[in-house]
CSV table of C-alpha atoms in Angstrom, one decimal:
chain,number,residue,atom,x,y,z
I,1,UNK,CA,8.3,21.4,7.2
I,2,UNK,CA,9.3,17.9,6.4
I,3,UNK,CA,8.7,15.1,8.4
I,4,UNK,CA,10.3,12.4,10.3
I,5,UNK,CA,12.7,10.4,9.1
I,6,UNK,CA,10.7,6.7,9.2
I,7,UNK,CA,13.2,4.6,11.2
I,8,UNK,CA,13.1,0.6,9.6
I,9,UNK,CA,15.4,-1.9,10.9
I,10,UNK,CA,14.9,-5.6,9.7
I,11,UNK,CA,12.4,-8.0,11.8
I,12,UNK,CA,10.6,-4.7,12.3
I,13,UNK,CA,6.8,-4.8,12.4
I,14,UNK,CA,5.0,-2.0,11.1
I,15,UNK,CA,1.3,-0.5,11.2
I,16,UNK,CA,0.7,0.7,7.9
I,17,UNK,CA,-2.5,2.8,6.9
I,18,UNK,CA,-3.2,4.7,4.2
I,19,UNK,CA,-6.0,7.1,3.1
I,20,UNK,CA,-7.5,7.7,-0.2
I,21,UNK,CA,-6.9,11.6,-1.6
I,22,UNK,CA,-9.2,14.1,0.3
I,23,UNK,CA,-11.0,10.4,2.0
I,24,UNK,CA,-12.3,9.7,-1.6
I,25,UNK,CA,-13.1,6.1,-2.2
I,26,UNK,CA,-9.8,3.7,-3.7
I,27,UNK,CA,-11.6,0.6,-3.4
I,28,UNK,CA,-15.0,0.5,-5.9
I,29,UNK,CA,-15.4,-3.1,-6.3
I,30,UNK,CA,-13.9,-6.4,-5.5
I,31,UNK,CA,-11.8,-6.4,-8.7
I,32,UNK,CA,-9.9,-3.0,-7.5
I,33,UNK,CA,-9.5,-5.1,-4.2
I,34,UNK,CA,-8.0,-8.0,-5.6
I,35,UNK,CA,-5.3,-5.2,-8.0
I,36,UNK,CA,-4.3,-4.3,-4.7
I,37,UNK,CA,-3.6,-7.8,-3.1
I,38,UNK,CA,-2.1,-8.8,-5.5
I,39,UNK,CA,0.2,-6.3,-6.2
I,40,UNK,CA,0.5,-6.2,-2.7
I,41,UNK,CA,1.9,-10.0,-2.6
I,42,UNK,CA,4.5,-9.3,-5.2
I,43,UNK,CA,6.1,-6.6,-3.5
I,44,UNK,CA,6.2,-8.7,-0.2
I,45,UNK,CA,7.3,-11.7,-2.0
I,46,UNK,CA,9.7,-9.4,-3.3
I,47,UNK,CA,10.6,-7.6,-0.3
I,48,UNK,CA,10.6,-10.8,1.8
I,49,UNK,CA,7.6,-9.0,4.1
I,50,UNK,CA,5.2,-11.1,6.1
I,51,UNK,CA,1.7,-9.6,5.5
I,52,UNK,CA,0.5,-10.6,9.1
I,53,UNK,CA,-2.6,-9.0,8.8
I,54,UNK,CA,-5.0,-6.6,6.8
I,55,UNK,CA,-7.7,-4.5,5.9
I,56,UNK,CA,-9.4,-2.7,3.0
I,57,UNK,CA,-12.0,-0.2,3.5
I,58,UNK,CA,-13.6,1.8,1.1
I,59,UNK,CA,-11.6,5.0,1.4
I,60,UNK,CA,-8.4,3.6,3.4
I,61,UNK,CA,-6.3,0.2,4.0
I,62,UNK,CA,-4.5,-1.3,7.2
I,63,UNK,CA,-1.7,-3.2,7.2
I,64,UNK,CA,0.6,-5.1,9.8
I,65,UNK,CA,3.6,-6.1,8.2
I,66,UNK,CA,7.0,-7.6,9.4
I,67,UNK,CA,10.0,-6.9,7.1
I,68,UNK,CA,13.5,-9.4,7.5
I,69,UNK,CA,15.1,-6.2,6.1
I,70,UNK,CA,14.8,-2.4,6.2
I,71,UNK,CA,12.8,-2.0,3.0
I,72,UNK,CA,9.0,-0.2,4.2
I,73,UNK,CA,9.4,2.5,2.2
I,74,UNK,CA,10.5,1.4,-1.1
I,75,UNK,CA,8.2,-1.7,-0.9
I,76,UNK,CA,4.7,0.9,0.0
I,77,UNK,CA,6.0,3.1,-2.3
I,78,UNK,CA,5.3,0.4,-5.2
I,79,UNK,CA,2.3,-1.2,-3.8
I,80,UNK,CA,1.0,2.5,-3.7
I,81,UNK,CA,2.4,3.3,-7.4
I,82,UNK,CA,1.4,0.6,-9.3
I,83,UNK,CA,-2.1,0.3,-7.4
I,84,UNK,CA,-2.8,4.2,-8.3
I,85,UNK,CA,-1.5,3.3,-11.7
I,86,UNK,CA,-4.2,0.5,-12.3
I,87,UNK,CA,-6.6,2.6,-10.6
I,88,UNK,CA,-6.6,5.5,-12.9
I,89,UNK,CA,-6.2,3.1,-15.9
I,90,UNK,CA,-9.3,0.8,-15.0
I,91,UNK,CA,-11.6,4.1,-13.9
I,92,UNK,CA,-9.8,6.3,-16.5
I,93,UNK,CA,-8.4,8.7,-14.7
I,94,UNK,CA,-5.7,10.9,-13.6
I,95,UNK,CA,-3.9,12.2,-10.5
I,96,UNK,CA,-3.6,11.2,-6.9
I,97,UNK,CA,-5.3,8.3,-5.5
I,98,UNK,CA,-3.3,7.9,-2.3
């Protein structure tokens, strides 16, 4: 059964948290952080987000971010993408990361 529909609506602020695959680690070091913040920045400069807030944990990542338009889940799709995509390159690597 599928989920949900996600409703967005611009000036929405979201909660966003995502888990590594079965809670395995997608943060080894401070350089994997900094992949994801950055790639991170470019999709809300991009997206026109406001990153009001976050977290990275070892196995998972919080987010609070406000969007001008209705664009969530295009924008986390790329952040979550392109960080898997560096992931598996720098640890070479395949699959799911997220």
């Amino acid at each position: 059964m599928s989920r949900p529909l996600r409703i967005e609506f611009a000036g929405a602020l979201y909660h966003v948290m995502a888990r590594g695959d079965a809670r395995a680690a997608i943060f080894l070091d401070k350089v994997d952080r900094e992949a994801f913040c950055a790639g991170l920045w470019r999709v809300a400069e991009r997206f026109q987000w406001r990153v009001w807030a976050y977290c990275l944990m070892d196995n998972h990542y919080h987010l609070l971010i406000e969007t001008l338009q209705p664009t969530l889940s295009r924008g986390m799709r790329e952040v979550n993408g392109v960080y898997t995509q560096a992931f598996n390159r720098r640890h070479d690597r395949v699959g799911h990361v997220l």
